[in-house]
mmCIF file of C-alpha atoms in Angstrom:
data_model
loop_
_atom_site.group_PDB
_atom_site.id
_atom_site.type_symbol
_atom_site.label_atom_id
_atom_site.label_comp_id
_atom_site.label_asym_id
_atom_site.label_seq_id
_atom_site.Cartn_x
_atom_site.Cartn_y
_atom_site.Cartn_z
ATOM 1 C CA UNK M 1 72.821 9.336 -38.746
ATOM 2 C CA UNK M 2 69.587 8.414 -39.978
ATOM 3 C CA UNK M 3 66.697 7.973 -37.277
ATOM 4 C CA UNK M 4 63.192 7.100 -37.818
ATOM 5 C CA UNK M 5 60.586 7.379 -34.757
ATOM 6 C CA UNK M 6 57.343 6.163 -35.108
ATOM 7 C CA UNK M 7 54.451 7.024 -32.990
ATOM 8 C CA UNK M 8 50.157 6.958 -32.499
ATOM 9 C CA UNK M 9 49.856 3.304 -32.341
ATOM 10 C CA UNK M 10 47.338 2.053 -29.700
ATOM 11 C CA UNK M 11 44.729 0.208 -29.087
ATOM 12 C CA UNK M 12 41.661 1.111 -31.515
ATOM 13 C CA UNK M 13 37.549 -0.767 -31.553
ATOM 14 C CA UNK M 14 36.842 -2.298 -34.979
ATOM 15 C CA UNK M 15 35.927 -0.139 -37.603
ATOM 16 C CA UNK M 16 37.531 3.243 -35.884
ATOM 17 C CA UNK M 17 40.762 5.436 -37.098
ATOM 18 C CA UNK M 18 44.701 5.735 -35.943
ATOM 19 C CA UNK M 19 46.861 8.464 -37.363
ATOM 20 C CA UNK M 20 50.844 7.267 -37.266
ATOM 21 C CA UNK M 21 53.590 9.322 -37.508
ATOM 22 C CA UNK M 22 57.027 9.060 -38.386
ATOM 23 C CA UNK M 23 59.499 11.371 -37.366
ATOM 24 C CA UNK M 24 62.592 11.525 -39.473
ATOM 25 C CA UNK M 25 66.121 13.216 -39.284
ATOM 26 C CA UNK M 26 69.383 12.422 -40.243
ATOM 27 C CA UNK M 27 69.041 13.397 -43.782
ATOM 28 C CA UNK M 28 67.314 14.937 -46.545
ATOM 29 C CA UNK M 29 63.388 13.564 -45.928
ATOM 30 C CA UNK M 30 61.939 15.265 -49.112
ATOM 31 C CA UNK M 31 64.544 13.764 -51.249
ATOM 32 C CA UNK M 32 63.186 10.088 -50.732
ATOM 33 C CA UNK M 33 60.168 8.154 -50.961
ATOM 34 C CA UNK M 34 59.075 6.527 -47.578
ATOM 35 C CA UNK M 35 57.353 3.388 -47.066
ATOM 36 C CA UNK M 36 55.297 1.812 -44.630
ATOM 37 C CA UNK M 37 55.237 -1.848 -43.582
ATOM 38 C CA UNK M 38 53.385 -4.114 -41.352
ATOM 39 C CA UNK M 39 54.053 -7.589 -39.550
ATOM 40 C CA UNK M 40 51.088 -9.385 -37.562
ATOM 41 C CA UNK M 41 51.979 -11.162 -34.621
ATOM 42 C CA UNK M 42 54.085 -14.057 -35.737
ATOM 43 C CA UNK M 43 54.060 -13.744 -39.242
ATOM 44 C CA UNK M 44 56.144 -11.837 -41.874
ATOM 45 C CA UNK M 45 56.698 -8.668 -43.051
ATOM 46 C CA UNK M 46 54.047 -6.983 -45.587
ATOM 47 C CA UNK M 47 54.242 -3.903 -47.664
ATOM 48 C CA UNK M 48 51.196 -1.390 -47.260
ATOM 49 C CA UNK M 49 52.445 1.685 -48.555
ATOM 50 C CA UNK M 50 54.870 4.299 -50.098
ATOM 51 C CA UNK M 51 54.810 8.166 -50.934
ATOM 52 C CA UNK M 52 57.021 9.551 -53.185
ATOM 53 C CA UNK M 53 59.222 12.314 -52.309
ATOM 54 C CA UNK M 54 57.235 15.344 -52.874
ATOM 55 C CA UNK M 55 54.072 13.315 -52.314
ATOM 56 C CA UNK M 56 52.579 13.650 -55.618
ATOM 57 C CA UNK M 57 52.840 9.982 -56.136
ATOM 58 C CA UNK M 58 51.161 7.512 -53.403
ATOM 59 C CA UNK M 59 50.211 3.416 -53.667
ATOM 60 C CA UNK M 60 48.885 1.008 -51.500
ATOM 61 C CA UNK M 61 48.715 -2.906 -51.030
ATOM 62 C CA UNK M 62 45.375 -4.381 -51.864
ATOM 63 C CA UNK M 63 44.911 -5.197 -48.117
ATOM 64 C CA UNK M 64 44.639 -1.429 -47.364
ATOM 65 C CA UNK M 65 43.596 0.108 -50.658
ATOM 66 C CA UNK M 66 40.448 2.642 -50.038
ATOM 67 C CA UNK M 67 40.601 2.871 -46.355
ATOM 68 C CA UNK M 68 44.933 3.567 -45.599
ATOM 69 C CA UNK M 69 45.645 6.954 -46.619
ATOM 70 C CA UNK M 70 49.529 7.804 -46.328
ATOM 71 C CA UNK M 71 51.147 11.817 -46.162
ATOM 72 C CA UNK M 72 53.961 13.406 -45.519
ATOM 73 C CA UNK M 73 54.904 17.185 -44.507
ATOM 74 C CA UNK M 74 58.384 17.379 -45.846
ATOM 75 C CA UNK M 75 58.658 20.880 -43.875
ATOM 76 C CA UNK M 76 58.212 18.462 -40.670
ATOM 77 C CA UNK M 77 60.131 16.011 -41.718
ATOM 78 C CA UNK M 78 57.423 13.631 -40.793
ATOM 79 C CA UNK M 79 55.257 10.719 -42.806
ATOM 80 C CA UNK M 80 52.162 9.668 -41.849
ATOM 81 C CA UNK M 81 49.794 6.828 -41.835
ATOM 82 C CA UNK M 82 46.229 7.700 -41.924
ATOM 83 C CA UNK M 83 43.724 4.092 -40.889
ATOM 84 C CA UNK M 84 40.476 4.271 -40.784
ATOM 85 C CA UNK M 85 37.844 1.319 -41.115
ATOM 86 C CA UNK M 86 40.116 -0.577 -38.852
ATOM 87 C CA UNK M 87 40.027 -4.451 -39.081
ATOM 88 C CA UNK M 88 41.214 -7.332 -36.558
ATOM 89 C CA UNK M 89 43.327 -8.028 -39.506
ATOM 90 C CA UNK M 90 45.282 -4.648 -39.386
ATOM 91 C CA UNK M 91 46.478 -5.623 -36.089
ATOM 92 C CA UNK M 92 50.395 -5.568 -36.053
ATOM 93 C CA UNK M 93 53.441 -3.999 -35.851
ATOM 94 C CA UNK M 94 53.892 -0.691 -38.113
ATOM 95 C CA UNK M 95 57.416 0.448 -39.533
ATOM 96 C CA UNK M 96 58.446 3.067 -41.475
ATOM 97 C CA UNK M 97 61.244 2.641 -43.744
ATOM 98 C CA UNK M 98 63.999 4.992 -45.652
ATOM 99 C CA UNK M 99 65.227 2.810 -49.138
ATOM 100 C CA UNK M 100 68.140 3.001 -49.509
ATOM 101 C CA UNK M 101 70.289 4.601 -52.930
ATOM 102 C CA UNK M 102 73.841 3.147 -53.017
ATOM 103 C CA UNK M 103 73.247 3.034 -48.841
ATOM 104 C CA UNK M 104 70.898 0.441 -46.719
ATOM 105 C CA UNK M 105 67.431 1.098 -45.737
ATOM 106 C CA UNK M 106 66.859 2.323 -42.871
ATOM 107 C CA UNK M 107 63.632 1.495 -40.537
ATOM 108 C CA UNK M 108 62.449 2.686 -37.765
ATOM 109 C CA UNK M 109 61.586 1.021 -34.441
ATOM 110 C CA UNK M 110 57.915 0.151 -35.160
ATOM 111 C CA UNK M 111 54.222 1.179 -33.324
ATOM 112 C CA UNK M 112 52.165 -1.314 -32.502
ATOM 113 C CA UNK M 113 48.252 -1.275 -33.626
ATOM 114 C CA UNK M 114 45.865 -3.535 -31.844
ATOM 115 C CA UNK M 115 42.445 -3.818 -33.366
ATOM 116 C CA UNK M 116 40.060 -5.614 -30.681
ATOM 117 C CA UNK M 117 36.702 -4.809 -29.251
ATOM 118 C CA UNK I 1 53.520 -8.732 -59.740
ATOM 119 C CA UNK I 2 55.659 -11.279 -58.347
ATOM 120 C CA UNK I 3 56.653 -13.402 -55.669
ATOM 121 C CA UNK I 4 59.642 -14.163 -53.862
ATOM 122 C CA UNK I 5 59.842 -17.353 -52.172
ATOM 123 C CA UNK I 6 62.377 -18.340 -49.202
ATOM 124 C CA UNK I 7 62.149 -21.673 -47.198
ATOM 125 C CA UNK I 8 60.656 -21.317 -44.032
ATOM 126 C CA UNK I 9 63.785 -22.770 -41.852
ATOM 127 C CA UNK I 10 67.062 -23.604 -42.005
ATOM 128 C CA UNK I 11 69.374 -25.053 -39.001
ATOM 129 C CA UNK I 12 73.151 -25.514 -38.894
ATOM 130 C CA UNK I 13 75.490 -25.732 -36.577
ATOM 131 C CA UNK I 14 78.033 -22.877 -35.169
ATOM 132 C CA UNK I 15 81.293 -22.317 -37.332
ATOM 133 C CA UNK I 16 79.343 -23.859 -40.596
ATOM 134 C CA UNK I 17 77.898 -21.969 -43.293
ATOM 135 C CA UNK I 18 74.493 -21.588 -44.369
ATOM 136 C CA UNK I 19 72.792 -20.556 -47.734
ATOM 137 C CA UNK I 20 69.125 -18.797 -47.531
ATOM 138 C CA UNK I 21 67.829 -18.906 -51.025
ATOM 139 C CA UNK I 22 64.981 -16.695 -52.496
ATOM 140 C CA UNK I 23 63.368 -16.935 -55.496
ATOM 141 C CA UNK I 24 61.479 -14.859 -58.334
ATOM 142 C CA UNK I 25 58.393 -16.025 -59.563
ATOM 143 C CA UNK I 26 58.165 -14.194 -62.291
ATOM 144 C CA UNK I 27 60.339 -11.693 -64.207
ATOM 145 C CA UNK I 28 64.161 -11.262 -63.438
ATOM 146 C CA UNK I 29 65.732 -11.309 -60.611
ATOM 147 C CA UNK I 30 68.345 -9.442 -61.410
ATOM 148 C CA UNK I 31 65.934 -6.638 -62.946
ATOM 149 C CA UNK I 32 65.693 -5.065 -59.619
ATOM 150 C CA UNK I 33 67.803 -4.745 -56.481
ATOM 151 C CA UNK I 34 67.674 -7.706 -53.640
ATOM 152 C CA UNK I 35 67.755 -6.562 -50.110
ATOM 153 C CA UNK I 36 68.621 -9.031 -47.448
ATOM 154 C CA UNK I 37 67.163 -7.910 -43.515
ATOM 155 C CA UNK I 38 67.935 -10.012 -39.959
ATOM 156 C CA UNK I 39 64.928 -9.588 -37.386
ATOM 157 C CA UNK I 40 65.874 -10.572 -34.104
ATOM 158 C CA UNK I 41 62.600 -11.667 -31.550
ATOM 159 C CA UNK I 42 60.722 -8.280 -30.304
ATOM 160 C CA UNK I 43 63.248 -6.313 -32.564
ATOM 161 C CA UNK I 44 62.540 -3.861 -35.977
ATOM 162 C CA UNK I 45 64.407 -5.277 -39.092
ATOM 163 C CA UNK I 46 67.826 -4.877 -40.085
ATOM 164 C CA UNK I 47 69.501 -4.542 -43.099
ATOM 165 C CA UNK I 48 72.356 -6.954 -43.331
ATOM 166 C CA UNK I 49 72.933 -7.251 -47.453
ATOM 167 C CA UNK I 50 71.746 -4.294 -49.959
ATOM 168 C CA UNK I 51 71.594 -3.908 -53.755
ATOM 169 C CA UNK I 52 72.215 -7.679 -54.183
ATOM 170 C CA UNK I 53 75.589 -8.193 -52.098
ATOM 171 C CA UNK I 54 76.653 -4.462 -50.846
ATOM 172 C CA UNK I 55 77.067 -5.131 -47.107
ATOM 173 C CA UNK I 56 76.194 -2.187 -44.361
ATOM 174 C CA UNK I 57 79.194 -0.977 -42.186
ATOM 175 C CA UNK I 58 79.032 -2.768 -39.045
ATOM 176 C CA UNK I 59 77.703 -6.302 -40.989
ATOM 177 C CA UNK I 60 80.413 -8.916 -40.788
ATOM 178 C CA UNK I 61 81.960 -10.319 -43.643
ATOM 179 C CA UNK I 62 80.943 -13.541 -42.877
ATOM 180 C CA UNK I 63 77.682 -12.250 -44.422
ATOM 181 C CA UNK I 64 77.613 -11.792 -48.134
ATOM 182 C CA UNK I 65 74.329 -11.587 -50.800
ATOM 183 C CA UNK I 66 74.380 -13.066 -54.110
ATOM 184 C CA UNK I 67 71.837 -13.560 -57.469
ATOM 185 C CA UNK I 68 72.000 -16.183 -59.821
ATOM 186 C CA UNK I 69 69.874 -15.416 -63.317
ATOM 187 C CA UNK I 70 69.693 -19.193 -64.230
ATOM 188 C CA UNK I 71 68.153 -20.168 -61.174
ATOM 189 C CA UNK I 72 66.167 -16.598 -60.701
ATOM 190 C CA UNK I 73 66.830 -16.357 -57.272
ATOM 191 C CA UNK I 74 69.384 -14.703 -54.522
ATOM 192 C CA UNK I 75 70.590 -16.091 -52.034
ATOM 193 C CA UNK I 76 72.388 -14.723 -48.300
ATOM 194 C CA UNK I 77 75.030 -16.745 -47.285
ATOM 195 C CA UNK I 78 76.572 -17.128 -43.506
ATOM 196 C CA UNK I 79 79.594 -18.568 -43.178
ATOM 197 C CA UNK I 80 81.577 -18.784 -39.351
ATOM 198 C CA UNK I 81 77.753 -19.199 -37.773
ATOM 199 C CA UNK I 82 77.542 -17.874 -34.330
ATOM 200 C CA UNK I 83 74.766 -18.580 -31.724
ATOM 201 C CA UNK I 84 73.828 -14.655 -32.037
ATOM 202 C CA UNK I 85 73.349 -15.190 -36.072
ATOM 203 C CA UNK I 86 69.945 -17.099 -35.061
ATOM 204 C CA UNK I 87 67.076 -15.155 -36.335
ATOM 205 C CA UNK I 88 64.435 -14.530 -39.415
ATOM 206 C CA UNK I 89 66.104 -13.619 -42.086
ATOM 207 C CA UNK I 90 63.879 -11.755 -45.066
ATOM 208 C CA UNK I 91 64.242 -10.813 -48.540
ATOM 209 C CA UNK I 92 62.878 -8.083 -49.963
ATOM 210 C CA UNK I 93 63.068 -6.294 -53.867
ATOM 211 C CA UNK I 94 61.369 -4.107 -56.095
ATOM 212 C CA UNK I 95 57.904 -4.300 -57.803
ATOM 213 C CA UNK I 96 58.190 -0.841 -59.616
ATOM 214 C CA UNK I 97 58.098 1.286 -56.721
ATOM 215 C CA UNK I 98 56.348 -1.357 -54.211
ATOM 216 C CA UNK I 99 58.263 -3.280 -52.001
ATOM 217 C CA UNK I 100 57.885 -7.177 -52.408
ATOM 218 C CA UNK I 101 58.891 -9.689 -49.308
ATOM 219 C CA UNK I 102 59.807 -13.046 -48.894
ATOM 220 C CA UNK I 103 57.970 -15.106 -46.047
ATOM 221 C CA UNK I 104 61.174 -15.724 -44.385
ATOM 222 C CA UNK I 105 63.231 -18.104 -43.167
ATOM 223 C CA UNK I 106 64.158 -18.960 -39.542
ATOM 224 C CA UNK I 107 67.570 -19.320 -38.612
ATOM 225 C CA UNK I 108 68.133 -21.885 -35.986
ATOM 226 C CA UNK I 109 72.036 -22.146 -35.081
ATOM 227 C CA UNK I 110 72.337 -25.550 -32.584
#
C-alpha cells in the first residue's frame, strides 16, 4: 500500500528556512515523479512543485520560483522541500503527492508551515 | 498555461444527483488526464475519479467522472447524495508535467 509521511513543518520568522520531508513506501519511489502542493488556510489547493524520477528534471510555480528548492534521495525513499526566504504568504498546509499511471494519486497527510513573526 | 474553472458551490438534497463541472480555458480538455479529489474539513485530499472517469477501489459507484470536448470541460457527477458526500470537491489535470487545479466547489448536501 502506498504511504506518504510528511514531516519539518513548524512555525518559522519571516524571511527564515524549513526543510520538509516526505517519507515514502509502498512502491517503487524512483520510478515516479513527486509533487508538492500547498493550500492556505481556507482557500484551495496550489501546485508548487515536482521532481522527476531520477531528479534530473525539477519546476516550480511562479509563487516559489528562486527561493523553493525541491530533492529527493531515491536510496531513502524520501522527497524534500527545501524554503527559504519564507513569506506570510507561504503559510499553509504542505502535501506531497504520488500521480498516479493507470492507478490514483496518492497524497500524503500534509505538514503545516506557519510563517509569522 | 491554462485554467480550469469550477463553481464555487453547489447544494442538493440527499438521494438527488449533482453535476460539478470544470472547465478548460484554453487548449483541450481531453489532451490531458482529469483527476477528480474530495477534501473533507481538517482532512488531506482524496482521489475519488482518475484519468477522466476511472474510479479508485473503495469510491462508490454513485461517483463517476466525465469530459465533454464541445463544451471543454469535465464534469464529477453524484448521484444517491448522502449527508457524508458534503465536502470540496477539486479538479485537477496536466500542464506538461505541472499540475493545474480548479478553485473548487463546495458541496453542501441539506
Amino acid at each position: 500500500e502506498v504511504h506518504l509521511l510528511e514531516s519539518g513543518g513548524g512555525l518559522v520568522q519571516p524571511g527564515g528556512s524549513l526543510r520538509l520531508s516526505c517519507a515514502a513506501s509502498g512502491f517503487t519511489f524512483s520510478s515516479f515523479a513527486m509533487y508538492w502542493v500547498r493550500q492556505a488556510p481556507g482557500k484551495g489547493l496550489e501546485w508548487v512543485s515536482v521532481i522527476s524520477g531520477s531528479g534530473d528534471s525539477t519546476y516550480y510555480a511562479d509563487s516559489v520560483k528562486g527561493r523553493f528548492t525541491i530533492s529527493r534521495d531515491n536510496s531513502k525513499n524520501t522527497l524534500y522541500l527545501q524554503m527559504n526566504s519564507l513569506r506570510a504568504e507561504d503559510t499553509a498546509v504542505f502535501y506531497c503527492a504520488k500521480p498516479g499511471v493507470e492507478a490514483p494519486p496518492r497524497w500524503g497527510q500534509g505538514t503545516a508551515v506557519t510563517v509569522s513573526s | 498555461n491554462f485554467m480550469l474553472t469550477q463553481p464555487h458551490s453547489v447544494s442538493e438534497s440527499p438521494g438527488k444527483t449533482v453535476t460539478i463541472s470544470c472547465t478548460r480555458s484554453s487548449g483541450s480538455i481531453a489532451s490531458n488526464y482529469v483527476q477528480w479529489y474530495q477534501q473533507r474539513p481538517g482532512s488531506a485530499p482524496t482521489s475519488v475519479i482518475y484519468e477522466d472517469n476511472q474510479r479508485p477501489s473503495g469510491v462508490p459507484d454513485r461517483f463517476s467522472g466525465s469530459v465533454d470536448s464541445s463544451s471543454n470541460s469535465a464534469s464529477l457527477t453524484i448521484s444517491g447524495l448522502k449527508t457524508e458526500d458534503e465536502a470540496d470537491y477539486y479538479c485537477q489535470s496536466y500542464d506538461s508535467t505541472n499540475w493545474v487545479f480548479g478553485g473548487g466547489t463546495k458541496l453542501t448536501v441539506l
